[in-house]
Structure formats: C-alpha cells, structure tokens
Amino acid sequence: QKEVEQNSGPLSVPEGAIASLNCTYSDRGSQSFFWYRQYSGKSPELIMSIYSNGDKEDGRFTAQLNKASQYVSLLIRDSQPSDSATYLCAAIKAAGNKLTFGGGTRVLVKP
Amino acid sequence: EAGVAQSPRYKIIEKRQSVAFWCNPISGHATLYWYQQILGQGPKLLIQFQNNGVVDDSQLPKDRFSAERLKGVDSTLKIQPAKLEDSAVYLCASSLRRITSGGETQYFGPGTRLLVL
C-alpha cells in the first residue's frame, strides 16, 4: 500500500465548474499535508498546506482534511484552463521531516 | 530573490556511463533535497541535507548514487554507473529550515531531465 494515494485521472472539468481532487494516506502519524501544482515539464509549486481538521480556503482553492478518515481533498472553484496541470498531494509525519508525495492527479479544464 | 538553480537542464547518456547534476539552493536556505521523479509518478526523496550533513538518505541507491554538499551551499548528485531505470527528472529543492510538522515551504528548481539509453 502506497503511503499517499491519488487517482491518476485525468479529471476532466468544464471551465467554470468545481474540480474535486482526493488524496488518502496510510500513516496515521502524518500531521501536515500539502497540495502542489505541476505543469507539464515544470517543477512542482506549493498551492496549499493544511494541518488541522476542517477546511482551509485560499482564493479559488479549498483544502479539506479529515484525519479520522485519513483523507485530504482539494477543491478548485471556477476552474480555468490555466488550472490544467497535475496536482500532487504530499504528507509529512510529525516526528519526521520527509515529504512523501502521491502519484498526482491530472486535471484538464476544457473551455 | 533568485530561485533554486540546477544544471544541466537536459542530459542524455548511455547505460553504464556516469553523470553529475548540480544544484544551488536559495541563498540562506539550510536544507537541501534531491528528488527523483519518474514520468507519471510523484517525486521521491533521494537525500536530504541540513547544512552539509545528511539528514535522510534512506531511499538513495547507494551502490550507484552519491551526493555531497561540502560547504553547506550548493550540492552535486552523481550516478555511476547509470541504468536505464534511472531515466527521470532529478529535482532539487531547498527550504529555510527543516520541514517538521508544518510551516516550512520547499522551493523546487527547474529539474534536470535525464535520459539513459
């Protein structure tokens, strides 16, 4: 079982709709979670981090964390073609310092 | 502020040859990371340095991979000899401090794309 799992997609979303991305993790010791965006041929860039149960909003992005269910999600509201990218979920344990990435979900926003 | 610099950007070698990658982190960043990203997968941490000391190299194939950060600034990652399965993007990242439970951001360089034939 992979430590961080994501559906590889592609997740096809019409422009203006909400894109919903999911991520599950196996290690209950994981405390902090991150969403990175990676455009094709580019390096990952951090878009959101979340540490507590509940929702965290930043612009059009909302991250949701449910530690009991070991589940992290990312919502992208009013999706734009420029949001087309691979979204990587990552987790880190409280006692460790290693970021473990999922395989990424490819998102395609169609005009 | 300048970002993380990496060179070369692309490299094509034949199997069993050696190759080296260079990384210069953001000025003042104490922690440096090397990741391997195989096509279609997420980045996998190979080695993490705190200043010039190794914090984690548990996933580094030490029979062929080596890395150093002698003066606590820039770093090199070497593969010798290369195998076909080493074809990947090698990403360098840096952060001001070690990532623990949160609050620290890793900044990634543009990566080096390696193709082993």
GROMACS .gro file of N, CA and C in nm, chain B residues 6-107:
model
  306
  117GLN      N    1   1.953   2.479  -1.113
  117GLN     CA    2   2.002   2.345  -1.143
  117GLN      C    3   2.066   2.343  -1.280
  118SER      N    4   2.167   2.258  -1.294
  118SER     CA    5   2.225   2.236  -1.426
  118SER      C    6   2.284   2.096  -1.432
  119PRO      N    7   2.290   2.035  -1.550
  119PRO     CA    8   2.231   2.085  -1.674
  119PRO      C    9   2.079   2.069  -1.671
  120ARG      N   10   2.010   2.122  -1.767
  120ARG     CA   11   1.865   2.105  -1.774
  120ARG      C   12   1.829   1.972  -1.840
  121TYR      N   13   1.911   1.927  -1.930
  121TYR     CA   14   1.887   1.802  -2.000
  121TYR      C   15   2.019   1.726  -2.013
  122LYS      N   16   2.007   1.593  -2.007
  122LYS     CA   17   2.126   1.510  -2.023
  122LYS      C   18   2.085   1.377  -2.083
  123ILE      N   19   2.158   1.336  -2.187
  123ILE     CA   20   2.137   1.205  -2.248
  123ILE      C   21   2.268   1.130  -2.239
  124ILE      N   22   2.262   1.012  -2.179
  124ILE     CA   23   2.383   0.929  -2.166
  124ILE      C   24   2.348   0.786  -2.201
  125GLU      N   25   2.450   0.706  -2.219
  125GLU     CA   26   2.429   0.563  -2.240
  125GLU      C   27   2.443   0.491  -2.106
  126LYS      N   28   2.376   0.376  -2.097
  126LYS     CA   29   2.385   0.299  -1.972
  126LYS      C   30   2.531   0.267  -1.942
  127ARG      N   31   2.556   0.260  -1.814
  127ARG     CA   32   2.689   0.234  -1.758
  127ARG      C   33   2.779   0.358  -1.757
  128GLN      N   34   2.736   0.467  -1.820
  128GLN     CA   35   2.812   0.591  -1.808
  128GLN      C   36   2.782   0.659  -1.676
  129SER      N   37   2.860   0.759  -1.642
  129SER     CA   38   2.836   0.836  -1.521
  129SER      C   39   2.783   0.974  -1.558
  130VAL      N   40   2.714   1.034  -1.460
  130VAL     CA   41   2.656   1.168  -1.482
  130VAL      C   42   2.651   1.240  -1.349
  131ALA      N   43   2.659   1.371  -1.355
  131ALA     CA   44   2.653   1.453  -1.233
  131ALA      C   45   2.560   1.571  -1.255
  132PHE      N   46   2.486   1.602  -1.151
  132PHE     CA   47   2.393   1.714  -1.153
  132PHE      C   48   2.434   1.812  -1.044
  133TRP      N   49   2.408   1.940  -1.071
  133TRP     CA   50   2.447   2.044  -0.977
  133TRP      C   51   2.324   2.123  -0.932
  134CYS      N   52   2.325   2.166  -0.808
  134CYS     CA   53   2.214   2.244  -0.755
  134CYS      C   54   2.267   2.356  -0.667
  135ASN      N   55   2.213   2.474  -0.686
  135ASN     CA   56   2.243   2.587  -0.599
  135ASN      C   57   2.112   2.634  -0.535
  136PRO      N   58   2.096   2.616  -0.405
  136PRO     CA   59   1.969   2.649  -0.340
  136PRO      C   60   1.950   2.800  -0.326
  137ILE      N   61   1.834   2.838  -0.279
  137ILE     CA   62   1.806   2.977  -0.249
  137ILE      C   63   1.901   3.022  -0.137
  138SER      N   64   1.954   3.141  -0.150
  138SER     CA   65   2.050   3.192  -0.054
  138SER      C   66   1.994   3.189   0.088
  139GLY      N   67   2.071   3.131   0.177
  139GLY     CA   68   2.030   3.125   0.317
  139GLY      C   69   1.950   3.003   0.356
  140HIS      N   70   1.912   2.922   0.258
  140HIS     CA   71   1.835   2.801   0.289
  140HIS      C   72   1.929   2.693   0.340
  141ALA      N   73   1.899   2.645   0.459
  141ALA     CA   74   1.987   2.547   0.523
  141ALA      C   75   1.961   2.405   0.475
  142THR      N   76   1.838   2.379   0.432
  142THR     CA   77   1.800   2.242   0.398
  142THR      C   78   1.789   2.226   0.246
  143LEU      N   79   1.849   2.119   0.196
  143LEU     CA   80   1.850   2.093   0.053
  143LEU      C   81   1.805   1.950   0.030
  144TYR      N   82   1.724   1.930  -0.072
  144TYR     CA   83   1.666   1.800  -0.103
  144TYR      C   84   1.692   1.764  -0.249
  145TRP      N   85   1.717   1.639  -0.273
  145TRP     CA   86   1.720   1.584  -0.409
  145TRP      C   87   1.607   1.484  -0.423
  146TYR      N   88   1.527   1.503  -0.528
  146TYR     CA   89   1.416   1.412  -0.557
  146TYR      C   90   1.437   1.349  -0.696
  147GLN      N   91   1.384   1.230  -0.711
  147GLN     CA   92   1.376   1.165  -0.842
  147GLN      C   93   1.228   1.156  -0.879
  148GLN      N   94   1.193   1.207  -0.998
  148GLN     CA   95   1.056   1.197  -1.043
  148GLN      C   96   1.052   1.122  -1.176
  149ILE      N   97   1.004   1.000  -1.170
  149ILE     CA   98   0.986   0.918  -1.290
  149ILE      C   99   0.856   0.959  -1.356
  150LEU      N  100   0.851   0.956  -1.487
  150LEU     CA  101   0.735   1.001  -1.563
  150LEU      C  102   0.606   0.937  -1.512
  151GLY      N  103   0.508   1.021  -1.480
  151GLY     CA  104   0.378   0.972  -1.434
  151GLY      C  105   0.372   0.944  -1.286
  152GLN      N  106   0.479   0.971  -1.214
  152GLN     CA  107   0.482   0.947  -1.070
  152GLN      C  108   0.512   1.077  -0.996
  153GLY      N  109   0.486   1.074  -0.863
  153GLY     CA  110   0.523   1.188  -0.782
  153GLY      C  111   0.672   1.184  -0.749
  154PRO      N  112   0.727   1.296  -0.705
  154PRO     CA  113   0.869   1.299  -0.667
  154PRO      C  114   0.898   1.205  -0.550
  155LYS      N  115   1.013   1.141  -0.554
  155LYS     CA  116   1.057   1.054  -0.446
  155LYS      C  117   1.185   1.111  -0.389
  156LEU      N  118   1.188   1.133  -0.257
  156LEU     CA  119   1.306   1.189  -0.194
  156LEU      C  120   1.423   1.092  -0.202
  157LEU      N  121   1.537   1.140  -0.252
  157LEU     CA  122   1.658   1.059  -0.255
  157LEU      C  123   1.746   1.089  -0.134
  158ILE      N  124   1.767   1.217  -0.108
  158ILE     CA  125   1.855   1.256   0.001
  158ILE      C  126   1.820   1.396   0.046
  159GLN      N  127   1.838   1.418   0.177
  159GLN     CA  128   1.812   1.548   0.237
  159GLN      C  129   1.934   1.590   0.318
  160PHE      N  130   1.978   1.714   0.296
  160PHE     CA  131   2.089   1.771   0.371
  160PHE      C  132   2.039   1.882   0.464
  161GLN      N  133   2.097   1.888   0.580
  161GLN     CA  134   2.079   2.001   0.669
  161GLN      C  135   2.218   2.064   0.682
  162ASN      N  136   2.233   2.183   0.623
  162ASN     CA  137   2.366   2.243   0.603
  162ASN      C  138   2.450   2.141   0.525
  163ASN      N  139   2.560   2.094   0.574
  163ASN     CA  140   2.638   1.999   0.495
  163ASN      C  141   2.629   1.857   0.548
  164GLY      N  142   2.533   1.833   0.639
  164GLY     CA  143   2.514   1.699   0.694
  164GLY      C  144   2.394   1.631   0.634
  165VAL      N  145   2.401   1.498   0.620
  165VAL     CA  146   2.292   1.420   0.564
  165VAL      C  147   2.188   1.390   0.673
  166VAL      N  148   2.063   1.426   0.648
  166VAL     CA  149   1.954   1.400   0.741
  166VAL      C  150   1.883   1.270   0.707
  167ASP      N  151   1.863   1.245   0.577
  167ASP     CA  152   1.789   1.126   0.534
  167ASP      C  153   1.841   1.085   0.397
  168ASP      N  154   1.893   0.965   0.387
  168ASP     CA  155   1.931   0.911   0.256
  168ASP      C  156   1.879   0.768   0.243
  169SER      N  157   1.769   0.740   0.311
  169SER     CA  158   1.718   0.604   0.317
  169SER      C  159   1.672   0.550   0.181
  170GLN      N  160   1.638   0.636   0.088
  170GLN     CA  161   1.591   0.591  -0.043
  170GLN      C  162   1.694   0.617  -0.153
  171LEU      N  163   1.814   0.646  -0.116
  171LEU     CA  164   1.921   0.667  -0.214
  171LEU      C  165   1.987   0.533  -0.246
  172PRO      N  166   1.989   0.492  -0.373
  172PRO     CA  167   2.057   0.366  -0.410
  172PRO      C  168   2.208   0.386  -0.399
  173LYS      N  169   2.261   0.356  -0.286
  173LYS     CA  170   2.398   0.396  -0.255
  173LYS      C  171   2.503   0.319  -0.335
  174ASP      N  172   2.462   0.210  -0.400
  174ASP     CA  173   2.560   0.138  -0.481
  174ASP      C  174   2.594   0.216  -0.607
  175ARG      N  175   2.507   0.311  -0.647
  175ARG     CA  176   2.534   0.383  -0.771
  175ARG      C  177   2.516   0.534  -0.758
  176PHE      N  178   2.443   0.577  -0.658
  176PHE     CA  179   2.416   0.719  -0.640
  176PHE      C  180   2.500   0.772  -0.524
  177SER      N  181   2.549   0.895  -0.543
  177SER     CA  182   2.617   0.964  -0.432
  177SER      C  183   2.583   1.112  -0.441
  178ALA      N  184   2.589   1.178  -0.328
  178ALA     CA  185   2.561   1.321  -0.325
  178ALA      C  186   2.645   1.385  -0.217
  179GLU      N  187   2.676   1.510  -0.239
  179GLU     CA  188   2.752   1.583  -0.139
  179GLU      C  189   2.710   1.730  -0.138
  180ARG      N  190   2.735   1.791  -0.024
  180ARG     CA  191   2.708   1.934  -0.007
  180ARG      C  192   2.818   1.986   0.086
  181LEU      N  193   2.936   1.997   0.030
  181LEU     CA  194   3.056   2.015   0.110
  181LEU      C  195   3.056   2.143   0.192
  182LYS      N  196   3.017   2.254   0.137
  182LYS     CA  197   3.027   2.381   0.209
  182LYS      C  198   2.891   2.428   0.260
  183GLY      N  199   2.793   2.339   0.258
  183GLY     CA  200   2.661   2.374   0.307
  183GLY      C  201   2.582   2.466   0.216
  184VAL      N  202   2.629   2.480   0.091
  184VAL     CA  203   2.556   2.565  -0.002
  184VAL      C  204   2.512   2.480  -0.121
  185ASP      N  205   2.592   2.480  -0.229
  185ASP     CA  206   2.549   2.402  -0.344
  185ASP      C  207   2.580   2.254  -0.325
  186SER      N  208   2.519   2.175  -0.412
  186SER     CA  209   2.526   2.030  -0.398
  186SER      C  210   2.539   1.964  -0.534
  187THR      N  211   2.600   1.847  -0.535
  187THR     CA  212   2.605   1.766  -0.655
  187THR      C  213   2.549   1.628  -0.628
  188LEU      N  214   2.481   1.573  -0.725
  188LEU     CA  215   2.428   1.437  -0.721
  188LEU      C  216   2.491   1.361  -0.837
  189LYS      N  217   2.549   1.246  -0.808
  189LYS     CA  218   2.617   1.168  -0.911
  189LYS      C  219   2.556   1.030  -0.924
  190ILE      N  220   2.553   0.980  -1.046
  190ILE     CA  221   2.509   0.844  -1.073
  190ILE      C  222   2.622   0.775  -1.149
  191GLN      N  223   2.667   0.662  -1.095
  191GLN     CA  224   2.775   0.589  -1.159
  191GLN      C  225   2.772   0.443  -1.117
  192PRO      N  226   2.745   0.348  -1.206
  192PRO     CA  227   2.708   0.365  -1.345
  192PRO      C  228   2.556   0.381  -1.361
  193ALA      N  229   2.515   0.449  -1.464
  193ALA     CA  230   2.372   0.472  -1.485
  193ALA      C  231   2.305   0.347  -1.544
  194LYS      N  232   2.178   0.329  -1.507
  194LYS     CA  233   2.096   0.222  -1.560
  194LYS      C  234   1.977   0.283  -1.635
  195LEU      N  235   1.914   0.202  -1.718
  195LEU     CA  236   1.800   0.251  -1.796
  195LEU      C  237   1.692   0.309  -1.705
  196GLU      N  238   1.671   0.241  -1.589
  196GLU     CA  239   1.563   0.283  -1.499
  196GLU      C  240   1.593   0.414  -1.426
  197ASP      N  241   1.712   0.469  -1.446
  197ASP     CA  242   1.745   0.599  -1.385
  197ASP      C  243   1.690   0.715  -1.468
  198SER      N  244   1.635   0.686  -1.585
  198SER     CA  245   1.575   0.792  -1.666
  198SER      C  246   1.461   0.856  -1.588
  199ALA      N  247   1.473   0.985  -1.563
  199ALA     CA  248   1.378   1.056  -1.477
  199ALA      C  249   1.415   1.204  -1.477
  200VAL      N  250   1.334   1.280  -1.407
  200VAL     CA  251   1.369   1.419  -1.377
  200VAL      C  252   1.424   1.424  -1.235
  201TYR      N  253   1.539   1.486  -1.220
  201TYR     CA  254   1.600   1.500  -1.088
  201TYR      C  255   1.578   1.643  -1.042
  202LEU      N  256   1.499   1.653  -0.935
  202LEU     CA  257   1.459   1.782  -0.882
  202LEU      C  258   1.538   1.814  -0.756
  203CYS      N  259   1.586   1.935  -0.750
  203CYS     CA  260   1.649   1.985  -0.628
  203CYS      C  261   1.552   2.084  -0.564
  204ALA      N  262   1.543   2.082  -0.434
  204ALA     CA  263   1.457   2.176  -0.363
  204ALA      C  264   1.532   2.226  -0.240
  205SER      N  265   1.490   2.340  -0.190
  205SER     CA  266   1.550   2.390  -0.067
  205SER      C  267   1.444   2.454   0.021
  206SER      N  268   1.472   2.459   0.149
  206SER     CA  269   1.384   2.526   0.244
  206SER      C  270   1.471   2.596   0.347
  207LEU      N  271   1.414   2.697   0.408
  207LEU     CA  272   1.491   2.777   0.503
  207LEU      C  273   1.539   2.691   0.620
  208ARG      N  274   1.445   2.609   0.668
  208ARG     CA  275   1.476   2.519   0.779
  208ARG      C  276   1.425   2.381   0.742
  209ARG      N  277   1.446   2.286   0.830
  209ARG     CA  278   1.393   2.152   0.808
  209ARG      C  279   1.241   2.157   0.817
  210ILE      N  280   1.177   2.081   0.730
  210ILE     CA  281   1.032   2.067   0.739
  210ILE      C  282   1.003   1.969   0.853
  211THR      N  283   0.928   2.012   0.950
  211THR     CA  284   0.888   1.922   1.057
  211THR      C  285   0.738   1.903   1.047
  212SER      N  286   0.664   1.957   1.135
  212SER     CA  287   0.520   1.935   1.132
  212SER      C  288   0.447   2.038   1.048
  213GLY      N  289   0.517   2.130   0.994
  213GLY     CA  290   0.449   2.226   0.908
  213GLY      C  291   0.512   2.363   0.912
  214GLY      N  292   0.463   2.451   0.832
  214GLY     CA  293   0.508   2.589   0.836
  214GLY      C  294   0.631   2.617   0.754
  215GLU      N  295   0.684   2.519   0.688
  215GLU     CA  296   0.804   2.539   0.608
  215GLU      C  297   0.775   2.503   0.464
  216THR      N  298   0.818   2.582   0.373
  216THR     CA  299   0.791   2.560   0.232
  216THR      C  300   0.916   2.515   0.160
  217GLN      N  301   0.902   2.413   0.077
  217GLN     CA  302   1.009   2.371  -0.012
  217GLN      C  303   0.992   2.442  -0.145
  218TYR      N  304   1.102   2.493  -0.196
  218TYR     CA  305   1.103   2.558  -0.327
  218TYR      C  306   1.183   2.469  -0.421
   0.00000   0.00000   0.00000
